[in-house]
Amino acid sequence: MLDDTFVLDAQASTEYEEVSSGSSVKVHASVEDGPEATHEWSDGESDATGLLVSIMTDSVEFAEAVR
């Protein structure tokens, strides 16, 4: 299980390896004085997918990506 809070500067990114191992995780992203969103996701047993979180000025978007 991962319980982490961090601050990213503009154009910055972070990545975690093997976070959920087939379990569901809830990802919450928020921007100070801006948008926020929560998304529930599972990587399955094969670990073949990842979750991309895109944070823009007026929105937060989640997308599954194949590795």
PDB file of C-alpha atoms in Angstrom:
ATOM      1  CA  MET A   1       0.000   0.000   0.000  1.00  0.00           C
ATOM      2  CA  LEU A   2       1.198   3.481  -0.825  1.00  0.00           C
ATOM      3  CA  ASP A   3       0.178   6.548   1.143  1.00  0.00           C
ATOM      4  CA  ASP A   4       2.224   9.449  -0.113  1.00  0.00           C
ATOM      5  CA  THR A   5       1.792  13.182  -0.526  1.00  0.00           C
ATOM      6  CA  PHE A   6       4.218  15.288  -2.522  1.00  0.00           C
ATOM      7  CA  VAL A   7       4.494  18.582  -4.371  1.00  0.00           C
ATOM      8  CA  LEU A   8       5.517  18.722  -8.039  1.00  0.00           C
ATOM      9  CA  ASP A   9       6.792  21.811  -9.794  1.00  0.00           C
ATOM     10  CA  ALA A  10       5.478  22.678 -13.271  1.00  0.00           C
ATOM     11  CA  GLN A  11       6.708  20.182 -15.906  1.00  0.00           C
ATOM     12  CA  ALA A  12       7.949  17.789 -13.179  1.00  0.00           C
ATOM     13  CA  SER A  13       7.004  14.122 -12.809  1.00  0.00           C
ATOM     14  CA  THR A  14       7.338  11.197 -10.435  1.00  0.00           C
ATOM     15  CA  GLU A  15       7.043   7.442 -10.918  1.00  0.00           C
ATOM     16  CA  TYR A  16       6.475   4.417  -8.689  1.00  0.00           C
ATOM     17  CA  GLU A  17       7.362   0.842  -9.565  1.00  0.00           C
ATOM     18  CA  GLU A  18       5.135  -2.077  -8.507  1.00  0.00           C
ATOM     19  CA  VAL A  19       2.715  -0.107  -6.373  1.00  0.00           C
ATOM     20  CA  SER A  20      -0.440  -2.200  -6.290  1.00  0.00           C
ATOM     21  CA  SER A  21       0.440  -5.769  -7.424  1.00  0.00           C
ATOM     22  CA  GLY A  22      -3.030  -6.562  -8.710  1.00  0.00           C
ATOM     23  CA  SER A  23      -4.843  -4.591  -6.026  1.00  0.00           C
ATOM     24  CA  SER A  24      -6.991  -1.538  -6.603  1.00  0.00           C
ATOM     25  CA  VAL A  25      -5.576   1.830  -5.633  1.00  0.00           C
ATOM     26  CA  LYS A  26      -7.253   5.202  -5.297  1.00  0.00           C
ATOM     27  CA  VAL A  27      -5.239   8.118  -6.697  1.00  0.00           C
ATOM     28  CA  HIS A  28      -6.147  11.663  -5.695  1.00  0.00           C
ATOM     29  CA  ALA A  29      -4.508  14.644  -7.408  1.00  0.00           C
ATOM     30  CA  SER A  30      -5.097  18.268  -6.559  1.00  0.00           C
ATOM     31  CA  VAL A  31      -3.690  21.625  -7.557  1.00  0.00           C
ATOM     32  CA  GLU A  32      -3.459  24.504  -5.098  1.00  0.00           C
ATOM     33  CA  ASP A  33      -6.239  26.926  -6.055  1.00  0.00           C
ATOM     34  CA  GLY A  34      -7.077  24.668  -9.003  1.00  0.00           C
ATOM     35  CA  PRO A  35      -8.674  21.376 -10.054  1.00  0.00           C
ATOM     36  CA  GLU A  36      -8.706  18.078  -8.204  1.00  0.00           C
ATOM     37  CA  ALA A  37      -9.831  14.576  -9.077  1.00  0.00           C
ATOM     38  CA  THR A  38      -9.805  11.023  -7.731  1.00  0.00           C
ATOM     39  CA  HIS A  39      -9.505   7.837  -9.778  1.00  0.00           C
ATOM     40  CA  GLU A  40      -9.628   4.158  -8.762  1.00  0.00           C
ATOM     41  CA  TRP A  41      -7.308   1.891 -10.758  1.00  0.00           C
ATOM     42  CA  SER A  42      -5.916  -1.664 -10.771  1.00  0.00           C
ATOM     43  CA  ASP A  43      -2.822  -2.795 -12.662  1.00  0.00           C
ATOM     44  CA  GLY A  44      -3.905  -6.441 -12.791  1.00  0.00           C
ATOM     45  CA  GLU A  45      -1.646  -9.408 -12.163  1.00  0.00           C
ATOM     46  CA  SER A  46       0.637  -8.929 -15.172  1.00  0.00           C
ATOM     47  CA  ASP A  47       1.827  -5.404 -14.298  1.00  0.00           C
ATOM     48  CA  ALA A  48       1.602  -4.603 -18.018  1.00  0.00           C
ATOM     49  CA  THR A  49      -0.145  -1.273 -17.514  1.00  0.00           C
ATOM     50  CA  GLY A  50       0.522   1.954 -15.682  1.00  0.00           C
ATOM     51  CA  LEU A  51      -1.565   4.962 -14.759  1.00  0.00           C
ATOM     52  CA  LEU A  52      -0.718   8.366 -16.201  1.00  0.00           C
ATOM     53  CA  VAL A  53      -1.986  11.436 -14.359  1.00  0.00           C
ATOM     54  CA  SER A  54      -1.991  14.659 -16.364  1.00  0.00           C
ATOM     55  CA  ILE A  55      -2.465  17.868 -14.409  1.00  0.00           C
ATOM     56  CA  MET A  56      -3.372  20.980 -16.344  1.00  0.00           C
ATOM     57  CA  THR A  57      -4.392  24.467 -15.252  1.00  0.00           C
ATOM     58  CA  ASP A  58      -8.105  23.650 -15.377  1.00  0.00           C
ATOM     59  CA  SER A  59      -8.303  19.844 -15.186  1.00  0.00           C
ATOM     60  CA  VAL A  60      -6.832  16.579 -13.908  1.00  0.00           C
ATOM     61  CA  GLU A  61      -6.967  13.588 -16.293  1.00  0.00           C
ATOM     62  CA  PHE A  62      -6.198   9.912 -15.741  1.00  0.00           C
ATOM     63  CA  ALA A  63      -5.233   7.454 -18.497  1.00  0.00           C
ATOM     64  CA  GLU A  64      -4.110   3.834 -18.481  1.00  0.00           C
ATOM     65  CA  ALA A  65      -0.877   3.198 -20.390  1.00  0.00           C
ATOM     66  CA  VAL A  66       0.556  -0.104 -21.631  1.00  0.00           C
ATOM     67  CA  ARG A  67       4.200  -0.589 -20.727  1.00  0.00           C
TER      68      ARG A  67
END
